[in-house]
GROMACS .gro file of C-alpha atoms in nm:
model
  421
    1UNK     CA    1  11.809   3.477  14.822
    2UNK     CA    2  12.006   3.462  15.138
    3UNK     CA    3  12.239   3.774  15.190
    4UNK     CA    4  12.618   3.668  15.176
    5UNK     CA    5  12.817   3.897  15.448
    6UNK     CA    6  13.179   3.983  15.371
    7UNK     CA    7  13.319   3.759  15.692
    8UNK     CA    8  13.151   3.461  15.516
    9UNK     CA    9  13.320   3.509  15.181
   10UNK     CA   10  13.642   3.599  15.329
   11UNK     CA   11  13.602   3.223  15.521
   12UNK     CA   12  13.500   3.076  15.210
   13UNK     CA   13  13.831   3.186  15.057
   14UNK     CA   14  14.067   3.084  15.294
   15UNK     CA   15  13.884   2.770  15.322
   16UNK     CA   16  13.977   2.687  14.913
   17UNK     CA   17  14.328   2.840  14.930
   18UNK     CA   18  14.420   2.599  15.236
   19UNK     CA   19  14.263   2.323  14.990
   20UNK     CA   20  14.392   2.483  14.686
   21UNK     CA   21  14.785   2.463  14.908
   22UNK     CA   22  14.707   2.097  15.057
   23UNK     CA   23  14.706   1.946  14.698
   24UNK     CA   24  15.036   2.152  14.625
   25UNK     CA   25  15.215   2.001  14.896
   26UNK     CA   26  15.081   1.641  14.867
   27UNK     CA   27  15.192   1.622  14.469
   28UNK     CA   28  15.520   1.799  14.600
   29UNK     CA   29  15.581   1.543  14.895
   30UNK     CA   30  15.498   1.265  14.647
   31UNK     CA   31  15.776   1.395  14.411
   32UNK     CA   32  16.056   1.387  14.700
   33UNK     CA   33  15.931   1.090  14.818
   34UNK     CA   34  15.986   0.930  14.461
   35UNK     CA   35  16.327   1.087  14.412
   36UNK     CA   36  16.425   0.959  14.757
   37UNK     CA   37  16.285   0.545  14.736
   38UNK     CA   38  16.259   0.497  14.419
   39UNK     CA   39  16.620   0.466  14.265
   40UNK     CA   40  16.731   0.129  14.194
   41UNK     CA   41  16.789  -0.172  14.006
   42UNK     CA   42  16.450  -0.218  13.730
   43UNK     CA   43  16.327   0.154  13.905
   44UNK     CA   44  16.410   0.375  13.619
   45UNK     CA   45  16.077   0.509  13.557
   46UNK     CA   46  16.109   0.677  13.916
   47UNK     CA   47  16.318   0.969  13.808
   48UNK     CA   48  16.035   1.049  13.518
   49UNK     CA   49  15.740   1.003  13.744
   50UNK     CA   50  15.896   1.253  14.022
   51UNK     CA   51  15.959   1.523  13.743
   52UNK     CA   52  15.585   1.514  13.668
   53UNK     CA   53  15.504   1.489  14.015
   54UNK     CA   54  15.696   1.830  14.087
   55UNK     CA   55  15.599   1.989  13.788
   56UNK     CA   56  15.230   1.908  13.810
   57UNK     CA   57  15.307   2.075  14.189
   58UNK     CA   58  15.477   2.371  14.060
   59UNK     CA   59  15.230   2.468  13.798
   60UNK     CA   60  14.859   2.381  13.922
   61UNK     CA   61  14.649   2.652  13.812
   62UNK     CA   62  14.458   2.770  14.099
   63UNK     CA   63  14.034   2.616  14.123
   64UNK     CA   64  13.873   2.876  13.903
   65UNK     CA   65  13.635   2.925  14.231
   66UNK     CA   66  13.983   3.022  14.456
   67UNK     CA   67  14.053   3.305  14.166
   68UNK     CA   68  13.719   3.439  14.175
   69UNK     CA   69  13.740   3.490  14.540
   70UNK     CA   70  14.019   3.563  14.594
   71UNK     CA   71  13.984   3.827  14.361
   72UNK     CA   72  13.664   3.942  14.512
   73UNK     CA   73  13.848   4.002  14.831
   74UNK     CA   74  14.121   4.206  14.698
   75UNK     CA   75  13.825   4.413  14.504
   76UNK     CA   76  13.605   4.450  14.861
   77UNK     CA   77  13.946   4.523  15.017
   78UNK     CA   78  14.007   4.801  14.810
   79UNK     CA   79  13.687   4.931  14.837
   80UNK     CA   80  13.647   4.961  15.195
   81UNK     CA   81  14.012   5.135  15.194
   82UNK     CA   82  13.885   5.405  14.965
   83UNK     CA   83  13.534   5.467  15.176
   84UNK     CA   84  13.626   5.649  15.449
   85UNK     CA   85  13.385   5.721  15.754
   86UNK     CA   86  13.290   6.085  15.619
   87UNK     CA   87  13.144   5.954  15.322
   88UNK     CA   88  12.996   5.691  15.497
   89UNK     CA   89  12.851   5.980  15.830
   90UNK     CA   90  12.726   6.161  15.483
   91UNK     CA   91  12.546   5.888  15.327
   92UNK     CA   92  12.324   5.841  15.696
   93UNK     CA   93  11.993   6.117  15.629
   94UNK     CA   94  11.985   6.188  16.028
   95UNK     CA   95  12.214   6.339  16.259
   96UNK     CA   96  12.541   6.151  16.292
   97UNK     CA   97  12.854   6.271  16.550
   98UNK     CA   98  13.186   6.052  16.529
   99UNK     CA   99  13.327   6.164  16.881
  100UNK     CA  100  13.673   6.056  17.022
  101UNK     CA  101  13.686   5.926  17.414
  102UNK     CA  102  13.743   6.276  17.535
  103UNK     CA  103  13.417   6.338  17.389
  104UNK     CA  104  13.548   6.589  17.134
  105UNK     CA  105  13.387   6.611  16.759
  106UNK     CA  106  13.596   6.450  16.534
  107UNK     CA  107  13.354   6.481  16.273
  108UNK     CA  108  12.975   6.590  16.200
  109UNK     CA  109  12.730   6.479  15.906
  110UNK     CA  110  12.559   6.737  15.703
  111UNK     CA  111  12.213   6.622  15.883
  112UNK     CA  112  12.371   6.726  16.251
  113UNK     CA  113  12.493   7.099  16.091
  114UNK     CA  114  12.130   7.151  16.003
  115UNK     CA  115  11.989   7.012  16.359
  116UNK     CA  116  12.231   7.173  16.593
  117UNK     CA  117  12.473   7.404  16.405
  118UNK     CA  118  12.811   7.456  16.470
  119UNK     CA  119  12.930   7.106  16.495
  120UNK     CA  120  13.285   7.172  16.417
  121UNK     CA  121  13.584   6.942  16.499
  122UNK     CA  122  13.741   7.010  16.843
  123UNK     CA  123  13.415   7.072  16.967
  124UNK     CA  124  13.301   6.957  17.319
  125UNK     CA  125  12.999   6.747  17.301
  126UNK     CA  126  12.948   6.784  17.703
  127UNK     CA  127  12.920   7.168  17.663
  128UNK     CA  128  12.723   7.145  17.334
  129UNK     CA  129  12.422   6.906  17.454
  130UNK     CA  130  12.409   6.958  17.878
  131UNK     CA  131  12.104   6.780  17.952
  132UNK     CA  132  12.166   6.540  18.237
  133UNK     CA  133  12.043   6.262  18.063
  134UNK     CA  134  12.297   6.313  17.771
  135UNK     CA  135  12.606   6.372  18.002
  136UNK     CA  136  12.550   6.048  18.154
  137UNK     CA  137  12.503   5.867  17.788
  138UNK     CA  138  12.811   5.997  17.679
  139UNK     CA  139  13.019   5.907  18.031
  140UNK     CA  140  12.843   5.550  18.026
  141UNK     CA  141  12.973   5.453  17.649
  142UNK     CA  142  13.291   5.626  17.717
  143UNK     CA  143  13.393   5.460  17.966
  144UNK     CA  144  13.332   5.117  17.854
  145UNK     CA  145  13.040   5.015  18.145
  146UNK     CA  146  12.795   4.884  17.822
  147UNK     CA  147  12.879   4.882  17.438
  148UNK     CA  148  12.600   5.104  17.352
  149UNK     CA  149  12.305   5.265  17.467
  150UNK     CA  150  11.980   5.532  17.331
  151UNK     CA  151  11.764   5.723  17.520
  152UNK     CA  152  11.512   6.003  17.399
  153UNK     CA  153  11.643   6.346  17.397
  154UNK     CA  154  11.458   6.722  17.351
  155UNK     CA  155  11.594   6.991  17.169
  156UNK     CA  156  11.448   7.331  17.267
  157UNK     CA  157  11.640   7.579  16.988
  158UNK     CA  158  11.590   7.684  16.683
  159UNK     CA  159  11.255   7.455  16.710
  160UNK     CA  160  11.147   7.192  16.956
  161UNK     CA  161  11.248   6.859  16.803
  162UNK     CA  162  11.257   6.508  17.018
  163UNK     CA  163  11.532   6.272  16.910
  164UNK     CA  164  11.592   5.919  16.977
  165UNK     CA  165  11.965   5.948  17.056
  166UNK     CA  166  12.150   5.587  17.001
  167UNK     CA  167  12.560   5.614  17.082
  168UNK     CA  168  12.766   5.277  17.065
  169UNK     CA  169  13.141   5.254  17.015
  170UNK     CA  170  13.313   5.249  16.607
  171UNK     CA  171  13.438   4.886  16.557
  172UNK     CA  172  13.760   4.756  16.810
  173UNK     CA  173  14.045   4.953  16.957
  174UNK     CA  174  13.893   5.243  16.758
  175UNK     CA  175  13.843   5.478  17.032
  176UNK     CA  176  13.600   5.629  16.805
  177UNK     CA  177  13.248   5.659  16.910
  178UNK     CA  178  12.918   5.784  16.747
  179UNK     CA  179  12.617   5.945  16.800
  180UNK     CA  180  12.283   5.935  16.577
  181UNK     CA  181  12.011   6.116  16.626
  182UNK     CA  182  11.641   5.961  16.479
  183UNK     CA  183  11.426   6.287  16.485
  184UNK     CA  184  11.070   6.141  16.645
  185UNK     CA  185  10.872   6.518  16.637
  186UNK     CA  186  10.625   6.417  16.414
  187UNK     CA  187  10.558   6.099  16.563
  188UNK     CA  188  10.496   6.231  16.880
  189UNK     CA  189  10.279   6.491  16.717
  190UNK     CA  190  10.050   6.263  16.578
  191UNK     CA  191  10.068   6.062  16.923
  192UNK     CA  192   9.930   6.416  17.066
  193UNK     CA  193   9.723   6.532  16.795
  194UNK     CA  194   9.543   6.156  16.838
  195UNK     CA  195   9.483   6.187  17.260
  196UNK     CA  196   9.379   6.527  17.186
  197UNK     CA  197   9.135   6.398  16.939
  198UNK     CA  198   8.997   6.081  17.152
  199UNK     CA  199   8.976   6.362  17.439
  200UNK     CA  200   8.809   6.676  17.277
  201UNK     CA  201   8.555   6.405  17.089
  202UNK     CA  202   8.475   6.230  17.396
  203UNK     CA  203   8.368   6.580  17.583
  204UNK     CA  204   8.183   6.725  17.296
  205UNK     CA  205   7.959   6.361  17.312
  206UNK     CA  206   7.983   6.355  17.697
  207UNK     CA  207   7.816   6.730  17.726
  208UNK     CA  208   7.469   6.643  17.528
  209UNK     CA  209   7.446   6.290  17.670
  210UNK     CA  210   7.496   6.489  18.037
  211UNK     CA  211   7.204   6.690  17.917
  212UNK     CA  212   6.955   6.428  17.782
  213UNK     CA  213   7.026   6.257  18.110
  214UNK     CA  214   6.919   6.561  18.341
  215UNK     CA  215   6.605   6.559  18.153
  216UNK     CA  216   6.498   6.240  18.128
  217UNK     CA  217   6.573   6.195  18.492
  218UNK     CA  218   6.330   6.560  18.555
  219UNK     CA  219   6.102   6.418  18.339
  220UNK     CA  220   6.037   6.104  18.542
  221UNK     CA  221   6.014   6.299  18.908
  222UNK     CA  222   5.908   6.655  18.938
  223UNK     CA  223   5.793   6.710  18.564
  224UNK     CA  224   5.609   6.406  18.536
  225UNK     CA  225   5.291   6.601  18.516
  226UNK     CA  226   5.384   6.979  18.414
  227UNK     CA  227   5.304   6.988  18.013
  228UNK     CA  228   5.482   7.354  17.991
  229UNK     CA  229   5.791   7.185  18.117
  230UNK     CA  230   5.758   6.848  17.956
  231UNK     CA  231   5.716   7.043  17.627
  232UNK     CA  232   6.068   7.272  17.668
  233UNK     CA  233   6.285   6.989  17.765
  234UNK     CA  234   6.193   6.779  17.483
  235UNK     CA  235   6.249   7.036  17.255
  236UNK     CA  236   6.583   7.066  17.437
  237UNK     CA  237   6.681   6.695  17.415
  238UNK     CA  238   6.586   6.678  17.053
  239UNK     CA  239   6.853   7.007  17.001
  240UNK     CA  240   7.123   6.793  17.178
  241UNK     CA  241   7.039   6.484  16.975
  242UNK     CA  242   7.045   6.645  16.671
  243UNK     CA  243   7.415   6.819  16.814
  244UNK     CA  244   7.553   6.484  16.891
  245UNK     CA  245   7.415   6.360  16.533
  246UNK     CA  246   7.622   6.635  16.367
  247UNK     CA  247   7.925   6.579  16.577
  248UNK     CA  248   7.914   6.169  16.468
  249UNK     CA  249   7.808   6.275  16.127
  250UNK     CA  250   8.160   6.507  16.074
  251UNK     CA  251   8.342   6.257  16.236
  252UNK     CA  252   8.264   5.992  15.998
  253UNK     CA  253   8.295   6.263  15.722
  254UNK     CA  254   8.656   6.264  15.858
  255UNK     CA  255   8.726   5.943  15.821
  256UNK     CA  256   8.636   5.834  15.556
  257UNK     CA  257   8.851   6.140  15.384
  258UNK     CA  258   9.162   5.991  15.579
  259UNK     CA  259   9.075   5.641  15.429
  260UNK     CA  260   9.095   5.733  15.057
  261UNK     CA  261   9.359   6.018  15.028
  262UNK     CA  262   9.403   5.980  14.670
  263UNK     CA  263   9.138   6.166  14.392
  264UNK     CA  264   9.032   5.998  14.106
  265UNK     CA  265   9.166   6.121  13.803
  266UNK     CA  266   8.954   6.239  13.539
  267UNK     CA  267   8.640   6.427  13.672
  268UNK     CA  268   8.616   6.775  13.588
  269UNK     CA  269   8.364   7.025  13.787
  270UNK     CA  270   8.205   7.343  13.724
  271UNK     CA  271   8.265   7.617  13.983
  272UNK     CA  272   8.001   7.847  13.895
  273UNK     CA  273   7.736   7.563  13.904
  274UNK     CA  274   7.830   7.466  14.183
  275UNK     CA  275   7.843   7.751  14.429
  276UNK     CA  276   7.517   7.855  14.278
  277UNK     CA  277   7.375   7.488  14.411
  278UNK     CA  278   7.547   7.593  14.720
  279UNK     CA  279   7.382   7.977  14.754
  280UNK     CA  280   7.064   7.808  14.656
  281UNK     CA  281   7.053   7.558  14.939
  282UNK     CA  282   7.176   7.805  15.211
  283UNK     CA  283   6.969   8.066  15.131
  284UNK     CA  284   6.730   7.989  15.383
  285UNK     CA  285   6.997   8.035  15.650
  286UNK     CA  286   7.096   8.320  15.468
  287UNK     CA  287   6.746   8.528  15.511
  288UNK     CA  288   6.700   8.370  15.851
  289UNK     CA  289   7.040   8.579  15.938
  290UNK     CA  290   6.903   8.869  15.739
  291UNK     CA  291   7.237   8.858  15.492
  292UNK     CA  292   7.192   8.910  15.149
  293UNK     CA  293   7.498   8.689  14.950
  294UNK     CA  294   7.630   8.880  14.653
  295UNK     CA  295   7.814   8.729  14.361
  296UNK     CA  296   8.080   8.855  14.168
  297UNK     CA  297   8.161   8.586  13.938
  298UNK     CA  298   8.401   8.654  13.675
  299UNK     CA  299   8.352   8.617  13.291
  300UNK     CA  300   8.412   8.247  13.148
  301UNK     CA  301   8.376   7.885  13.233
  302UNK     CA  302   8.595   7.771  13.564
  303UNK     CA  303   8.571   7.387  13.529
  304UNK     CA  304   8.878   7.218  13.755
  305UNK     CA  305   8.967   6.850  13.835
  306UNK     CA  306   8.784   6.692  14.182
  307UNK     CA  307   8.485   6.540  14.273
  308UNK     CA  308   8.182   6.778  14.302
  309UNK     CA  309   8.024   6.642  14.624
  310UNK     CA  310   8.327   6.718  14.807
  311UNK     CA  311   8.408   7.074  14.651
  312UNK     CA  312   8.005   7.132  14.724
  313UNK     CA  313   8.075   7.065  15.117
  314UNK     CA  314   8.380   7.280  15.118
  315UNK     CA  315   8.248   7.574  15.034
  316UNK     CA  316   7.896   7.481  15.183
  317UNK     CA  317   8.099   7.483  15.500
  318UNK     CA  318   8.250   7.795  15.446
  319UNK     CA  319   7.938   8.005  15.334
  320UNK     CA  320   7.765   7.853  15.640
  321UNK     CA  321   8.015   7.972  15.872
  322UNK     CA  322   8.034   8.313  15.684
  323UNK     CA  323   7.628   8.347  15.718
  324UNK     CA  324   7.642   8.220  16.105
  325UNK     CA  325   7.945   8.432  16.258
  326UNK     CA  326   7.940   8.698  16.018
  327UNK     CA  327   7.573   8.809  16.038
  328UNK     CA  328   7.628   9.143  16.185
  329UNK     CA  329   7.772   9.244  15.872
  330UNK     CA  330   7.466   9.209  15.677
  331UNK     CA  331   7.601   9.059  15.343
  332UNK     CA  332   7.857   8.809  15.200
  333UNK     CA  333   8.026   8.824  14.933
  334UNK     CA  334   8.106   8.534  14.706
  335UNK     CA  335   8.384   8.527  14.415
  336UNK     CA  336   8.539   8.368  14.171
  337UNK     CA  337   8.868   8.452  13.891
  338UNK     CA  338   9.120   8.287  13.744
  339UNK     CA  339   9.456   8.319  13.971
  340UNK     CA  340   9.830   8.174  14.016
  341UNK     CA  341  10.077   8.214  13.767
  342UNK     CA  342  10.083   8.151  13.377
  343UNK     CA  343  10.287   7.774  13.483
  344UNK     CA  344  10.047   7.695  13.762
  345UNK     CA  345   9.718   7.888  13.707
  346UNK     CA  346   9.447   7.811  13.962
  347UNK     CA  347   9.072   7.892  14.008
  348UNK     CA  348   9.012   8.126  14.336
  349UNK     CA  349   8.700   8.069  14.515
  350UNK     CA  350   8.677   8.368  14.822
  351UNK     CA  351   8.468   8.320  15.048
  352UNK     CA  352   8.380   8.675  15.276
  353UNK     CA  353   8.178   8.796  15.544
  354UNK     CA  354   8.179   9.154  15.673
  355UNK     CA  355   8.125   9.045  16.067
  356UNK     CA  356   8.351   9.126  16.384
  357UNK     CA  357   8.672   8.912  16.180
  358UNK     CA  358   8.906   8.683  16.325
  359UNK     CA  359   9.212   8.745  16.594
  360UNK     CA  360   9.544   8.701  16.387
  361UNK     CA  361   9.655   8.498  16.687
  362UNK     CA  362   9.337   8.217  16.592
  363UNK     CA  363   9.448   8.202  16.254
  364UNK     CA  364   9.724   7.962  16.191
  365UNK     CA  365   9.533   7.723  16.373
  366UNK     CA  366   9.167   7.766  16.295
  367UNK     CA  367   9.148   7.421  16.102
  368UNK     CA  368   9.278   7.218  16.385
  369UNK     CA  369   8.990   6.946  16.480
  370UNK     CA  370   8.740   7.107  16.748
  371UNK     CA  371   8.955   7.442  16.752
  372UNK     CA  372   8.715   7.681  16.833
  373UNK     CA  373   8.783   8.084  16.847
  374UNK     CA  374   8.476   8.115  17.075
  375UNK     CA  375   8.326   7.825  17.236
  376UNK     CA  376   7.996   7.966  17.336
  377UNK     CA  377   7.933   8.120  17.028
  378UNK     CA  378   8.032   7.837  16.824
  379UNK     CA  379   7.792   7.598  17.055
  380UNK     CA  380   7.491   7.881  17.002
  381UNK     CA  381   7.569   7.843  16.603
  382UNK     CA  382   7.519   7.393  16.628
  383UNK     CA  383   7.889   7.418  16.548
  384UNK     CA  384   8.101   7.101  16.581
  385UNK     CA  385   8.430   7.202  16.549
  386UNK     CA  386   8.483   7.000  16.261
  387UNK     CA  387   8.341   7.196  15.975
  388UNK     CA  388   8.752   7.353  15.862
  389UNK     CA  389   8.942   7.082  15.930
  390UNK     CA  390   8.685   6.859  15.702
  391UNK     CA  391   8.742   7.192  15.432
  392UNK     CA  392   9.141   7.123  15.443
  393UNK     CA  393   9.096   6.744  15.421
  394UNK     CA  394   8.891   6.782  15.110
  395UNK     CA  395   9.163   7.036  14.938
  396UNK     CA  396   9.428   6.834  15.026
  397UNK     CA  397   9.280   6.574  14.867
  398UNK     CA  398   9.228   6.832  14.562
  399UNK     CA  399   9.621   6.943  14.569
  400UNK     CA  400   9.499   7.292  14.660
  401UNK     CA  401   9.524   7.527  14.933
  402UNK     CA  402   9.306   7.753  15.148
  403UNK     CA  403   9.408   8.101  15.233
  404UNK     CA  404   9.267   8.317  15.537
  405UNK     CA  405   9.236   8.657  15.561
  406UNK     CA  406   9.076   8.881  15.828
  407UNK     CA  407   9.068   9.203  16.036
  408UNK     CA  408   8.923   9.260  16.348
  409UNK     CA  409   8.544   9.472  16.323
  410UNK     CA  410   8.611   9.435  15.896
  411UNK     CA  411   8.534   9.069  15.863
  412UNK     CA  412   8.689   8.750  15.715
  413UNK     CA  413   8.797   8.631  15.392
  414UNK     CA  414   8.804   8.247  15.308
  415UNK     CA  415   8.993   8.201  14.966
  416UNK     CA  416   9.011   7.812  14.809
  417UNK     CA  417   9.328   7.842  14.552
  418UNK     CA  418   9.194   7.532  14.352
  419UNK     CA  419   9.436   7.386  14.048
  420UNK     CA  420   9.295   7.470  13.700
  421UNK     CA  421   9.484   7.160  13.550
   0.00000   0.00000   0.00000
């Protein structure tokens, strides 16, 4: 169905009231004309016929069609007098400024209070936003050189934001103008976080492929025919193969959690089950790291929604990287309990090694994608980068949430806050 604007039904009308007044004045003219010629010997029918004539004139009903929309203007008429432009500035979700051609607030949204604060009436816009760029938007649509005009625009305070800032006059001999603001922060985020990504992968891949190459190229010349040699930089290709392996492997792991964000309903899994699968299958690690991982499950079943593959690689990752940075602590400690609150009770899974801990500064961004604490450690330990920001993937997925504690020379403490329901 084709949208109808109001400009076309207010044509539409006038269009049938000029008909509507045409036929009026053609059964009126008809009437004089009649009164006026036709008197006269054998014409007495003429006074009659102009009667009806003027009557019929005088007391056509309007087209049904000419009432209707007619009446539809007067309704849309009414309307529009009634919504004013602060209802309509509060209806918009982003920033919206109505400014008047000395560039003075005349009024400010809800959404523009919340971005920039203090948007009172009276207020200057030149002193409020003085970035060059801005002065010269406002001074271009001002003073009438183009109708309107956008440009992007960075906002340092409370919190870095980037706007796309659009200002165009309000309607015809207004001298109103406006301002909206389109917040594009997390757009450009994920712009970053994706160049990042294509960059950080690319090196990780480039570094073992610059190795194989050194070899191979030794191998051919001046270790053609040394066995010792030949013999230690295989064994140090097949390491950087089996690195860049590991790397692809986590990135596909990755994606494929980004391609199906939802979890099927339905599936329940046992948390006691299944970190014992996961102790069992690390244990080698465990006693090559001379750790001995203690449990301290609680009483009772802990069965929670999910899918148990992904759960297992959660908290395979996280014992891993418990049993490979936190060796010098000598044991790690795996628990479980019943947590949350009585409306939203979870299942806690922690997670905790008793090595040299964590910076508080690494924290907050310890699952970013190849966010390492320390590179050459994390290299040494056939890390990828990868393993945490898989682990948050996977709970997201689950609805639940991953807490980190740690101090320095104490160790860390991973807990998974996983919904019981």
């Amino acid at each position: 169905m084709s949208d109808v604007t109001g400009e076309d039904r207010h044509s539409r009308t006038s269009l049938m009231v000029r008909l509507w007044e045409a036929r009026w004045y053609l059964l009126a003219g008809l009437a004089a004309v009649t009164v006026a010629y036709g008197f006269g010997p054998g014409r007495a029918w003429a006074l009659p016929v102009a009667v009806l004539l003027l009557f019929a004139a005088l007391f056509s009903a309007k087209p049904r069609a000419v009432r209707i929309a007619e009446k539809a203007g007067e309704v849309e008429a009414e309307g529009l007098q009634r919504l004013s432009g602060e209802y309509l500035a509060a209806a918009v979700a982003d920033p919206l400024i109505i400014f008047d051609r000395s560039t003075t607030v005349v009024h400010a949204n809800a959404a523009a209070f919340v971005a920039f604060g203090g948007m009172s009436p009276g207020l200057s816009l030149p002193l409020k936003f003085r970035a060059p760029e801005m002065q010269a938007l406002l001074d271009s649509v001002v003073s009438g050189k183009i109708a309107s005009d956008e440009l992007d625009y960075l906002e340092k305070l409370p919190v870095e934001r980037v706007y796309r800032v659009s200002a165009s006059s309000v309607g015809h001999g207004t001298d109103l103008f406006v301002l909206v603001f389109k917040d594009q922060s997390e757009a450009r985020r994920i712009d970053r976080m994706r160049a990042d990504f294509i960059a950080n992968a690319s090196h990780e891949l480039r570094t073992p492929l610059a190795s194989i190459s050194g070899f191979i190229e030794t191998l051919r010349g001046p270790a053609r025919n040394d066995p010792a040699a030949r013999e230690q930089f295989l064994q140090i290709m097949q390491n950087q193969t089996s690195r860049m392996a590991r790397l692809i492997d986590d990135l596909l792991s990755l994606s494929r959690l980004e391609m199906k964000p939802y979890l099927k309903a339905g599936a329940r899994v046992d948390l006691r089950q299944t970190l014992e699968s996961v102790i069992d299958s690390l244990g080698p690690l465990a006693r090559d790291s001379n750790l001995v991982v203690e449990r301290d499950f609680a009483e009772g079943q802990f069965a929670v929604p999910g899918d148990r593959d992904e759960l297992f690689q959660v908290f395979e990752n996280l014992l891993e990287n418990a049993c490979k940075y936190g060796q010098s602590g000598g044991r790690v400690s795996v628990s479980v309990a019943p947590g949350g609150t009585v409306a939203e009770p979870t299942v806690d899974v922690t997670i905790r090694d008793f090595g040299p801990g964590i910076p508080e500064e690494h924290i907050p961004r310890i699952t970013e994608r190849f966010y390492r604490v320390d590179v050459e450690t994390s290299r040494a330990q056939k890390g990828t980068g990868l393993g945490l920001s898989i682990v948050k993937h996977i709970l997201t997925r689950h609805n639940a949430r991953m807490s980190i504690r740690s101090e320095l020379g104490k160790g860390a403490a991973f807990t998974v806050h996983l919904p019981a329901n």
